[in-house]
């Protein structure tokens, strides 16, 4: 499917990504043109929305304005912003439900509200919104709408987000943000508010970081089964991106799990050393591909299934007009860059 963009709008999107998202802009050239431009359009709106909410003195008002813009995008009216016109072309071409965009915006708003999470389920709910939703949307752009494919795309997004949280504990704490489950602090008799006033690293924090990384590894394993099921010509690109991000967690373990006083960074040499591991993909457990979506993501996946069913019932020929877009690394590239660049 070829999405129609105004040349001037596409030029603006490219300029926006070159200026603020260079890694994603460079990575986008790995994608076929019919996937590359829709991916850029979607990512540029996500980037602008995140910045507008994060930098606003009134995040609630900023969120309301963005939701009104999303309403206009789906109604094809008052598309005054370039990123809005570009996103409109994408969501209408690929039948992306509005709930996916709204879920992402809510996740951005939770960041500015300083929302905390009592348990893992609440943390998963946040991760689904800010990362899993992006993976699911990119999967739709590739023409992949099966429940198991969307579930595995979400799993990879959650895994990356949890890795990101583990890496940035100190940085987030100094900004007044806390993403670790509050009941973990209670287990170790730590007052989270007092800890935020003077974030320090000790064995108790190390235990929390290790626990979070272990959970992330479980999600990577779930995602691996989906990656292994993809055609041979796209497995390596997706798995390479997955390896690069999960290696952040491995580096964090090597530096003693201390993400309070320092930040784990994967060197260029380490990245090249990961490449031989691509050969191990054939050993993945295919049974994981049959796992149900995590409960916190079903609200997004269910709406996609119901929307798709409605369209196919209205027009039995609908599916025939959706080409089998190449299954390549679009959703991973988008997630990888978004998580790596998260403020």
mmCIF file of C-alpha atoms in Angstrom:
data_model
loop_
_atom_site.group_PDB
_atom_site.id
_atom_site.type_symbol
_atom_site.label_atom_id
_atom_site.label_comp_id
_atom_site.label_asym_id
_atom_site.label_seq_id
_atom_site.Cartn_x
_atom_site.Cartn_y
_atom_site.Cartn_z
ATOM 1 C CA UNK A 1 0.000 0.000 0.000
ATOM 2 C CA UNK A 2 1.369 3.388 -0.977
ATOM 3 C CA UNK A 3 0.417 6.259 1.305
ATOM 4 C CA UNK A 4 -0.029 9.629 -0.356
ATOM 5 C CA UNK A 5 1.841 12.518 1.278
ATOM 6 C CA UNK A 6 2.192 16.095 0.137
ATOM 7 C CA UNK A 7 5.824 16.546 -0.957
ATOM 8 C CA UNK A 8 6.176 19.578 1.314
ATOM 9 C CA UNK A 9 4.821 17.610 4.312
ATOM 10 C CA UNK A 10 7.211 14.738 3.720
ATOM 11 C CA UNK A 11 10.084 17.200 3.431
ATOM 12 C CA UNK A 12 9.103 18.707 6.806
ATOM 13 C CA UNK A 13 8.894 15.259 8.436
ATOM 14 C CA UNK A 14 12.367 14.377 7.173
ATOM 15 C CA UNK A 15 13.755 17.666 8.472
ATOM 16 C CA UNK A 16 12.126 17.100 11.872
ATOM 17 C CA UNK A 17 13.587 13.618 12.210
ATOM 18 C CA UNK A 18 17.040 14.668 10.993
ATOM 19 C CA UNK A 19 17.134 17.376 13.636
ATOM 20 C CA UNK A 20 15.778 15.542 16.659
ATOM 21 C CA UNK A 21 15.834 11.832 15.897
ATOM 22 C CA UNK A 22 18.943 11.184 13.835
ATOM 23 C CA UNK A 23 19.256 7.510 14.728
ATOM 24 C CA UNK A 24 15.730 6.734 13.629
ATOM 25 C CA UNK A 25 16.158 8.824 10.487
ATOM 26 C CA UNK A 26 19.265 6.843 9.551
ATOM 27 C CA UNK A 27 17.665 3.519 10.454
ATOM 28 C CA UNK A 28 14.627 4.291 8.337
ATOM 29 C CA UNK A 29 16.701 3.827 5.198
ATOM 30 C CA UNK A 30 16.779 0.097 5.999
ATOM 31 C CA UNK A 31 13.057 0.024 5.259
ATOM 32 C CA UNK A 32 11.419 -0.305 1.839
ATOM 33 C CA UNK A 33 10.031 3.057 0.629
ATOM 34 C CA UNK A 34 6.386 2.021 1.001
ATOM 35 C CA UNK A 35 7.026 1.346 4.712
ATOM 36 C CA UNK A 36 9.673 3.987 5.357
ATOM 37 C CA UNK A 37 7.557 7.103 4.796
ATOM 38 C CA UNK A 38 4.516 5.956 6.821
ATOM 39 C CA UNK A 39 6.889 5.006 9.644
ATOM 40 C CA UNK A 40 8.454 8.461 9.552
ATOM 41 C CA UNK A 41 5.048 10.133 9.539
ATOM 42 C CA UNK A 42 3.818 8.154 12.526
ATOM 43 C CA UNK A 43 7.021 8.660 14.454
ATOM 44 C CA UNK A 44 7.112 12.405 13.806
ATOM 45 C CA UNK A 45 3.626 12.842 15.306
ATOM 46 C CA UNK A 46 4.561 10.711 18.324
ATOM 47 C CA UNK A 47 7.717 12.763 18.808
ATOM 48 C CA UNK A 48 5.913 16.108 18.567
ATOM 49 C CA UNK A 49 3.118 14.946 20.884
ATOM 50 C CA UNK A 50 5.580 13.728 23.510
ATOM 51 C CA UNK A 51 7.475 17.018 23.416
ATOM 52 C CA UNK A 52 4.334 19.151 23.594
ATOM 53 C CA UNK A 53 3.022 17.348 26.672
ATOM 54 C CA UNK A 54 6.408 17.113 28.375
ATOM 55 C CA UNK A 55 7.312 20.775 27.870
ATOM 56 C CA UNK A 56 3.917 22.264 28.627
ATOM 57 C CA UNK A 57 3.243 24.228 31.805
ATOM 58 C CA UNK A 58 -0.235 22.721 31.697
ATOM 59 C CA UNK A 59 0.062 19.060 30.589
ATOM 60 C CA UNK A 60 -3.671 18.460 31.072
ATOM 61 C CA UNK A 61 -4.514 21.224 28.625
ATOM 62 C CA UNK A 62 -1.811 20.066 26.207
ATOM 63 C CA UNK A 63 -3.234 16.542 26.295
ATOM 64 C CA UNK A 64 -6.761 17.829 25.638
ATOM 65 C CA UNK A 65 -5.532 19.829 22.650
ATOM 66 C CA UNK A 66 -3.682 16.834 21.240
ATOM 67 C CA UNK A 67 -6.757 14.636 21.629
ATOM 68 C CA UNK A 68 -8.773 17.234 19.724
ATOM 69 C CA UNK A 69 -6.152 17.133 16.986
ATOM 70 C CA UNK A 70 -6.495 13.342 16.885
ATOM 71 C CA UNK A 71 -10.278 13.717 16.532
ATOM 72 C CA UNK A 72 -9.666 16.062 13.617
ATOM 73 C CA UNK A 73 -7.176 13.642 12.066
ATOM 74 C CA UNK A 74 -9.721 10.840 12.045
ATOM 75 C CA UNK A 75 -12.431 13.196 10.766
ATOM 76 C CA UNK A 76 -10.093 14.653 8.094
ATOM 77 C CA UNK A 77 -10.784 18.228 9.130
ATOM 78 C CA UNK A 78 -8.761 21.272 10.256
ATOM 79 C CA UNK A 79 -5.436 19.576 9.544
ATOM 80 C CA UNK A 80 -3.337 22.688 10.047
ATOM 81 C CA UNK A 81 -0.189 20.998 11.335
ATOM 82 C CA UNK A 82 2.107 19.119 8.983
ATOM 83 C CA UNK A 83 2.486 16.165 11.346
ATOM 84 C CA UNK A 84 -1.322 15.953 11.605
ATOM 85 C CA UNK A 85 -1.750 15.721 7.838
ATOM 86 C CA UNK A 86 0.994 13.111 7.614
ATOM 87 C CA UNK A 87 -0.544 11.015 10.404
ATOM 88 C CA UNK A 88 -3.991 11.293 8.799
ATOM 89 C CA UNK A 89 -2.606 9.730 5.628
ATOM 90 C CA UNK A 90 -1.184 6.839 7.648
ATOM 91 C CA UNK A 91 -4.124 6.026 9.911
ATOM 92 C CA UNK A 92 -6.603 6.058 7.026
ATOM 93 C CA UNK A 93 -4.381 4.014 4.718
ATOM 94 C CA UNK A 94 -3.624 1.322 7.282
ATOM 95 C CA UNK A 95 -6.841 1.353 9.310
ATOM 96 C CA UNK A 96 -5.134 2.208 12.605
ATOM 97 C CA UNK A 97 -7.762 2.527 15.376
ATOM 98 C CA UNK A 98 -7.879 5.822 17.222
ATOM 99 C CA UNK A 99 -7.572 4.058 20.585
ATOM 100 C CA UNK A 100 -3.935 3.237 19.804
ATOM 101 C CA UNK A 101 -3.031 6.899 19.368
ATOM 102 C CA UNK A 102 -5.048 7.944 22.416
ATOM 103 C CA UNK A 103 -3.423 5.234 24.519
ATOM 104 C CA UNK A 104 0.008 6.512 23.567
ATOM 105 C CA UNK A 105 -0.970 10.078 24.472
ATOM 106 C CA UNK A 106 -2.262 8.935 27.849
ATOM 107 C CA UNK A 107 1.084 7.242 28.498
ATOM 108 C CA UNK A 108 2.888 10.494 27.726
ATOM 109 C CA UNK A 109 0.568 12.327 30.100
ATOM 110 C CA UNK A 110 1.257 9.832 32.888
ATOM 111 C CA UNK A 111 4.927 10.808 32.685
ATOM 112 C CA UNK A 112 4.225 14.486 33.269
ATOM 113 C CA UNK A 113 1.745 13.696 36.045
ATOM 114 C CA UNK A 114 4.447 11.842 37.923
ATOM 115 C CA UNK A 115 2.222 8.793 38.133
ATOM 116 C CA UNK A 116 3.566 5.960 40.245
ATOM 117 C CA UNK A 117 2.816 2.279 39.989
ATOM 118 C CA UNK A 118 1.854 0.154 42.954
ATOM 119 C CA UNK A 119 2.561 -3.165 41.300
ATOM 120 C CA UNK A 120 3.828 -4.816 38.132
ATOM 121 C CA UNK A 121 0.422 -4.872 36.473
ATOM 122 C CA UNK A 122 0.218 -1.078 36.669
ATOM 123 C CA UNK A 123 3.778 -0.785 35.342
ATOM 124 C CA UNK A 124 2.901 -3.109 32.466
ATOM 125 C CA UNK A 125 -0.117 -0.937 31.696
ATOM 126 C CA UNK A 126 2.134 2.095 31.380
ATOM 127 C CA UNK A 127 4.667 0.217 29.247
ATOM 128 C CA UNK A 128 1.936 -0.984 26.894
ATOM 129 C CA UNK A 129 0.798 2.593 26.330
ATOM 130 C CA UNK A 130 4.158 4.270 25.728
ATOM 131 C CA UNK A 131 5.929 1.419 23.901
ATOM 132 C CA UNK A 132 3.689 -1.527 23.150
ATOM 133 C CA UNK A 133 1.214 0.712 21.326
ATOM 134 C CA UNK A 134 3.942 1.925 18.987
ATOM 135 C CA UNK A 135 5.012 -1.627 18.205
ATOM 136 C CA UNK A 136 1.413 -2.583 17.469
ATOM 137 C CA UNK A 137 0.891 0.423 15.189
ATOM 138 C CA UNK A 138 4.023 -0.322 13.224
ATOM 139 C CA UNK A 139 2.893 -3.921 12.859
ATOM 140 C CA UNK A 140 -0.335 -2.639 11.318
ATOM 141 C CA UNK A 141 1.629 -0.508 8.886
ATOM 142 C CA UNK A 142 3.389 -3.685 7.779
ATOM 143 C CA UNK A 143 0.015 -5.315 7.142
ATOM 144 C CA UNK A 144 0.305 -7.704 10.098
ATOM 145 C CA UNK A 145 -2.931 -7.885 12.090
ATOM 146 C CA UNK A 146 -3.010 -11.385 13.620
ATOM 147 C CA UNK A 147 -3.508 -11.519 17.369
ATOM 148 C CA UNK A 148 -0.302 -13.457 18.007
ATOM 149 C CA UNK A 149 1.779 -11.052 15.888
ATOM 150 C CA UNK A 150 0.386 -8.026 17.695
ATOM 151 C CA UNK A 151 0.912 -9.736 21.059
ATOM 152 C CA UNK A 152 4.576 -10.430 20.308
ATOM 153 C CA UNK A 153 5.134 -6.878 19.024
ATOM 154 C CA UNK A 154 3.700 -5.597 22.293
ATOM 155 C CA UNK A 155 5.910 -7.984 24.284
ATOM 156 C CA UNK A 156 9.018 -6.571 22.662
ATOM 157 C CA UNK A 157 7.886 -3.033 23.380
ATOM 158 C CA UNK A 158 7.271 -3.855 27.050
ATOM 159 C CA UNK A 159 10.666 -5.576 27.306
ATOM 160 C CA UNK A 160 12.432 -2.524 25.895
ATOM 161 C CA UNK A 161 10.527 -0.154 28.149
ATOM 162 C CA UNK A 162 11.381 -2.155 31.265
ATOM 163 C CA UNK A 163 15.038 -2.165 30.206
ATOM 164 C CA UNK A 164 14.833 1.567 29.719
ATOM 165 C CA UNK A 165 13.370 2.073 33.204
ATOM 166 C CA UNK A 166 16.085 -0.084 34.784
ATOM 167 C CA UNK A 167 18.768 1.922 33.004
ATOM 168 C CA UNK A 168 17.402 5.350 33.973
ATOM 169 C CA UNK A 169 16.484 4.919 37.639
ATOM 170 C CA UNK A 170 18.864 7.602 38.866
ATOM 171 C CA UNK A 171 18.147 10.023 36.053
ATOM 172 C CA UNK A 172 14.394 9.653 36.535
ATOM 173 C CA UNK A 173 14.686 9.964 40.318
ATOM 174 C CA UNK A 174 16.572 13.251 40.048
ATOM 175 C CA UNK A 175 13.708 14.484 37.862
ATOM 176 C CA UNK A 176 11.227 13.421 40.560
ATOM 177 C CA UNK A 177 10.011 10.362 38.661
ATOM 178 C CA UNK A 178 9.757 6.836 40.009
ATOM 179 C CA UNK A 179 8.732 3.871 37.880
ATOM 180 C CA UNK A 180 9.696 0.907 40.068
ATOM 181 C CA UNK A 181 6.658 -0.725 41.745
ATOM 182 C CA UNK A 182 5.973 0.854 45.116
ATOM 183 C CA UNK A 183 5.376 -2.486 46.803
ATOM 184 C CA UNK A 184 9.010 -3.379 46.065
ATOM 185 C CA UNK A 185 10.071 -0.410 48.200
ATOM 186 C CA UNK A 186 7.709 -1.581 50.895
ATOM 187 C CA UNK A 187 9.317 -5.044 50.836
ATOM 188 C CA UNK A 188 12.676 -3.459 51.653
ATOM 189 C CA UNK A 189 11.232 -0.956 54.137
ATOM 190 C CA UNK A 190 12.224 2.040 51.993
ATOM 191 C CA UNK A 191 10.149 5.210 51.991
ATOM 192 C CA UNK A 192 9.993 6.125 48.273
ATOM 193 C CA UNK A 193 9.478 9.830 48.926
ATOM 194 C CA UNK A 194 12.489 10.028 51.208
ATOM 195 C CA UNK A 195 14.566 8.038 48.738
ATOM 196 C CA UNK A 196 13.643 10.426 45.930
ATOM 197 C CA UNK A 197 14.966 13.338 47.963
ATOM 198 C CA UNK A 198 18.400 11.722 47.977
ATOM 199 C CA UNK A 199 18.584 8.847 45.460
ATOM 200 C CA UNK A 200 21.358 6.468 46.485
ATOM 201 C CA UNK A 201 22.392 3.022 45.347
ATOM 202 C CA UNK A 202 22.617 0.046 47.698
ATOM 203 C CA UNK A 203 21.982 -3.688 47.688
ATOM 204 C CA UNK A 204 18.236 -3.188 47.980
ATOM 205 C CA UNK A 205 18.069 -1.060 44.847
ATOM 206 C CA UNK A 206 20.367 -3.552 43.119
ATOM 207 C CA UNK A 207 17.872 -6.300 43.919
ATOM 208 C CA UNK A 208 15.036 -4.264 42.374
ATOM 209 C CA UNK A 209 17.053 -3.548 39.234
ATOM 210 C CA UNK A 210 17.944 -7.215 38.838
ATOM 211 C CA UNK A 211 14.329 -8.242 39.326
ATOM 212 C CA UNK A 212 13.151 -5.775 36.691
ATOM 213 C CA UNK A 213 15.782 -6.922 34.200
ATOM 214 C CA UNK A 214 14.786 -10.552 34.756
ATOM 215 C CA UNK A 215 11.183 -9.674 33.975
ATOM 216 C CA UNK A 216 12.321 -7.805 30.858
ATOM 217 C CA UNK A 217 14.205 -10.938 29.785
ATOM 218 C CA UNK A 218 10.984 -12.936 30.054
ATOM 219 C CA UNK A 219 9.311 -10.503 27.667
ATOM 220 C CA UNK A 220 12.273 -10.642 25.277
ATOM 221 C CA UNK A 221 11.896 -14.428 25.248
ATOM 222 C CA UNK A 222 8.214 -14.129 24.405
ATOM 223 C CA UNK A 223 9.027 -11.704 21.593
ATOM 224 C CA UNK A 224 11.808 -13.932 20.232
ATOM 225 C CA UNK A 225 9.312 -16.610 19.251
ATOM 226 C CA UNK A 226 7.502 -14.097 17.059
ATOM 227 C CA UNK A 227 10.761 -12.913 15.515
ATOM 228 C CA UNK A 228 11.812 -16.467 14.671
ATOM 229 C CA UNK A 229 8.514 -17.042 12.868
ATOM 230 C CA UNK A 230 9.145 -14.173 10.452
ATOM 231 C CA UNK A 231 10.535 -14.730 6.942
ATOM 232 C CA UNK A 232 14.279 -15.299 6.800
ATOM 233 C CA UNK A 233 14.948 -12.007 5.025
ATOM 234 C CA UNK A 234 13.697 -9.914 7.930
ATOM 235 C CA UNK A 235 14.563 -11.941 11.039
ATOM 236 C CA UNK A 236 18.119 -10.678 11.349
ATOM 237 C CA UNK A 237 17.211 -6.986 11.258
ATOM 238 C CA UNK A 238 14.543 -7.322 13.925
ATOM 239 C CA UNK A 239 16.579 -9.602 16.147
ATOM 240 C CA UNK A 240 19.655 -7.370 15.840
ATOM 241 C CA UNK A 241 17.671 -4.422 17.175
ATOM 242 C CA UNK A 242 16.316 -6.603 19.986
ATOM 243 C CA UNK A 243 19.851 -7.732 20.881
ATOM 244 C CA UNK A 244 21.169 -4.181 20.921
ATOM 245 C CA UNK A 245 18.546 -3.044 23.371
ATOM 246 C CA UNK A 246 18.632 -6.066 25.648
ATOM 247 C CA UNK A 247 22.408 -5.649 25.827
ATOM 248 C CA UNK A 248 21.777 -2.474 27.838
ATOM 249 C CA UNK A 249 20.495 -4.727 30.599
ATOM 250 C CA UNK A 250 23.543 -6.983 30.310
ATOM 251 C CA UNK A 251 25.846 -3.965 30.574
ATOM 252 C CA UNK A 252 23.906 -2.815 33.606
ATOM 253 C CA UNK A 253 24.539 -6.194 35.235
ATOM 254 C CA UNK A 254 28.254 -5.939 34.402
ATOM 255 C CA UNK A 255 28.483 -2.577 36.162
ATOM 256 C CA UNK A 256 26.959 -3.987 39.329
ATOM 257 C CA UNK A 257 23.306 -3.032 38.656
ATOM 258 C CA UNK A 258 24.026 0.575 39.621
ATOM 259 C CA UNK A 259 21.840 2.773 37.433
ATOM 260 C CA UNK A 260 21.541 5.456 40.113
ATOM 261 C CA UNK A 261 25.020 6.968 39.946
ATOM 262 C CA UNK A 262 25.823 6.059 36.332
ATOM 263 C CA UNK A 263 24.177 5.122 33.043
ATOM 264 C CA UNK A 264 24.759 1.869 31.182
ATOM 265 C CA UNK A 265 26.005 2.451 27.635
ATOM 266 C CA UNK A 266 26.671 -0.249 25.040
ATOM 267 C CA UNK A 267 29.883 0.503 23.160
ATOM 268 C CA UNK A 268 30.289 0.111 19.416
ATOM 269 C CA UNK A 269 32.628 -2.846 19.944
ATOM 270 C CA UNK A 270 30.051 -4.585 22.142
ATOM 271 C CA UNK A 271 27.408 -4.064 19.474
ATOM 272 C CA UNK A 272 29.549 -5.756 16.814
ATOM 273 C CA UNK A 273 30.219 -8.664 19.156
ATOM 274 C CA UNK A 274 26.485 -9.342 19.316
ATOM 275 C CA UNK A 275 26.127 -10.110 15.623
ATOM 276 C CA UNK A 276 27.204 -13.809 15.770
ATOM 277 C CA UNK A 277 24.308 -14.454 18.163
ATOM 278 C CA UNK A 278 21.934 -13.977 15.239
ATOM 279 C CA UNK A 279 22.781 -17.539 14.245
ATOM 280 C CA UNK A 280 21.095 -18.819 17.392
ATOM 281 C CA UNK A 281 17.620 -17.749 16.356
ATOM 282 C CA UNK A 282 16.688 -21.249 15.219
ATOM 283 C CA UNK A 283 16.796 -22.404 18.847
ATOM 284 C CA UNK A 284 13.915 -20.197 19.971
ATOM 285 C CA UNK A 285 10.917 -21.837 21.617
ATOM 286 C CA UNK A 286 8.118 -21.625 19.079
ATOM 287 C CA UNK A 287 5.524 -22.433 21.767
ATOM 288 C CA UNK A 288 5.964 -18.895 23.079
ATOM 289 C CA UNK A 289 4.396 -17.606 19.866
ATOM 290 C CA UNK A 290 1.111 -19.164 20.995
ATOM 291 C CA UNK A 291 0.991 -17.308 24.314
ATOM 292 C CA UNK A 292 -1.968 -15.007 24.864
ATOM 293 C CA UNK A 293 -1.338 -11.245 24.985
ATOM 294 C CA UNK A 294 -0.646 -9.964 28.477
ATOM 295 C CA UNK A 295 -3.848 -8.801 30.140
ATOM 296 C CA UNK A 296 -2.747 -5.164 30.183
ATOM 297 C CA UNK A 297 -2.516 -5.074 26.372
ATOM 298 C CA UNK A 298 -5.792 -6.754 25.445
ATOM 299 C CA UNK A 299 -7.720 -3.464 25.388
ATOM 300 C CA UNK A 300 -5.633 -2.398 22.390
ATOM 301 C CA UNK A 301 -5.506 -5.732 20.578
ATOM 302 C CA UNK A 302 -9.237 -6.333 21.037
ATOM 303 C CA UNK A 303 -10.121 -3.012 19.430
ATOM 304 C CA UNK A 304 -7.952 -3.867 16.427
ATOM 305 C CA UNK A 305 -9.713 -7.199 15.990
ATOM 306 C CA UNK A 306 -13.163 -5.631 16.280
ATOM 307 C CA UNK A 307 -12.257 -2.845 13.834
ATOM 308 C CA UNK A 308 -10.821 -5.321 11.352
ATOM 309 C CA UNK A 309 -13.876 -7.568 11.666
ATOM 310 C CA UNK A 310 -16.204 -4.608 11.033
ATOM 311 C CA UNK A 311 -14.344 -3.618 7.884
ATOM 312 C CA UNK A 312 -14.235 -7.140 6.521
ATOM 313 C CA UNK A 313 -17.946 -7.612 7.159
ATOM 314 C CA UNK A 314 -18.787 -4.377 5.354
ATOM 315 C CA UNK A 315 -16.515 -5.171 2.444
ATOM 316 C CA UNK A 316 -15.638 -8.852 1.895
ATOM 317 C CA UNK A 317 -12.946 -7.779 -0.531
ATOM 318 C CA UNK A 318 -11.218 -5.582 2.047
ATOM 319 C CA UNK A 319 -8.406 -7.995 2.790
ATOM 320 C CA UNK A 320 -7.629 -8.446 -0.899
ATOM 321 C CA UNK A 321 -6.733 -4.788 -1.115
ATOM 322 C CA UNK A 322 -4.195 -4.974 1.726
ATOM 323 C CA UNK A 323 -0.877 -6.070 0.202
ATOM 324 C CA UNK A 324 1.411 -8.384 2.075
ATOM 325 C CA UNK A 325 3.838 -5.693 3.132
ATOM 326 C CA UNK A 326 7.344 -6.894 3.864
ATOM 327 C CA UNK A 327 7.686 -8.141 7.416
ATOM 328 C CA UNK A 328 10.788 -6.263 8.390
ATOM 329 C CA UNK A 329 12.162 -4.322 11.306
ATOM 330 C CA UNK A 330 9.874 -1.285 11.184
ATOM 331 C CA UNK A 331 8.171 -1.698 14.542
ATOM 332 C CA UNK A 332 11.419 -2.602 16.300
ATOM 333 C CA UNK A 333 13.344 0.305 14.812
ATOM 334 C CA UNK A 334 10.651 2.734 15.870
ATOM 335 C CA UNK A 335 10.502 1.354 19.387
ATOM 336 C CA UNK A 336 14.264 1.157 19.750
ATOM 337 C CA UNK A 337 14.752 4.798 18.817
ATOM 338 C CA UNK A 338 11.788 6.072 20.851
ATOM 339 C CA UNK A 339 12.900 4.305 24.006
ATOM 340 C CA UNK A 340 16.561 5.235 23.573
ATOM 341 C CA UNK A 341 15.674 8.899 23.078
ATOM 342 C CA UNK A 342 13.060 9.064 25.873
ATOM 343 C CA UNK A 343 13.387 12.208 27.962
#
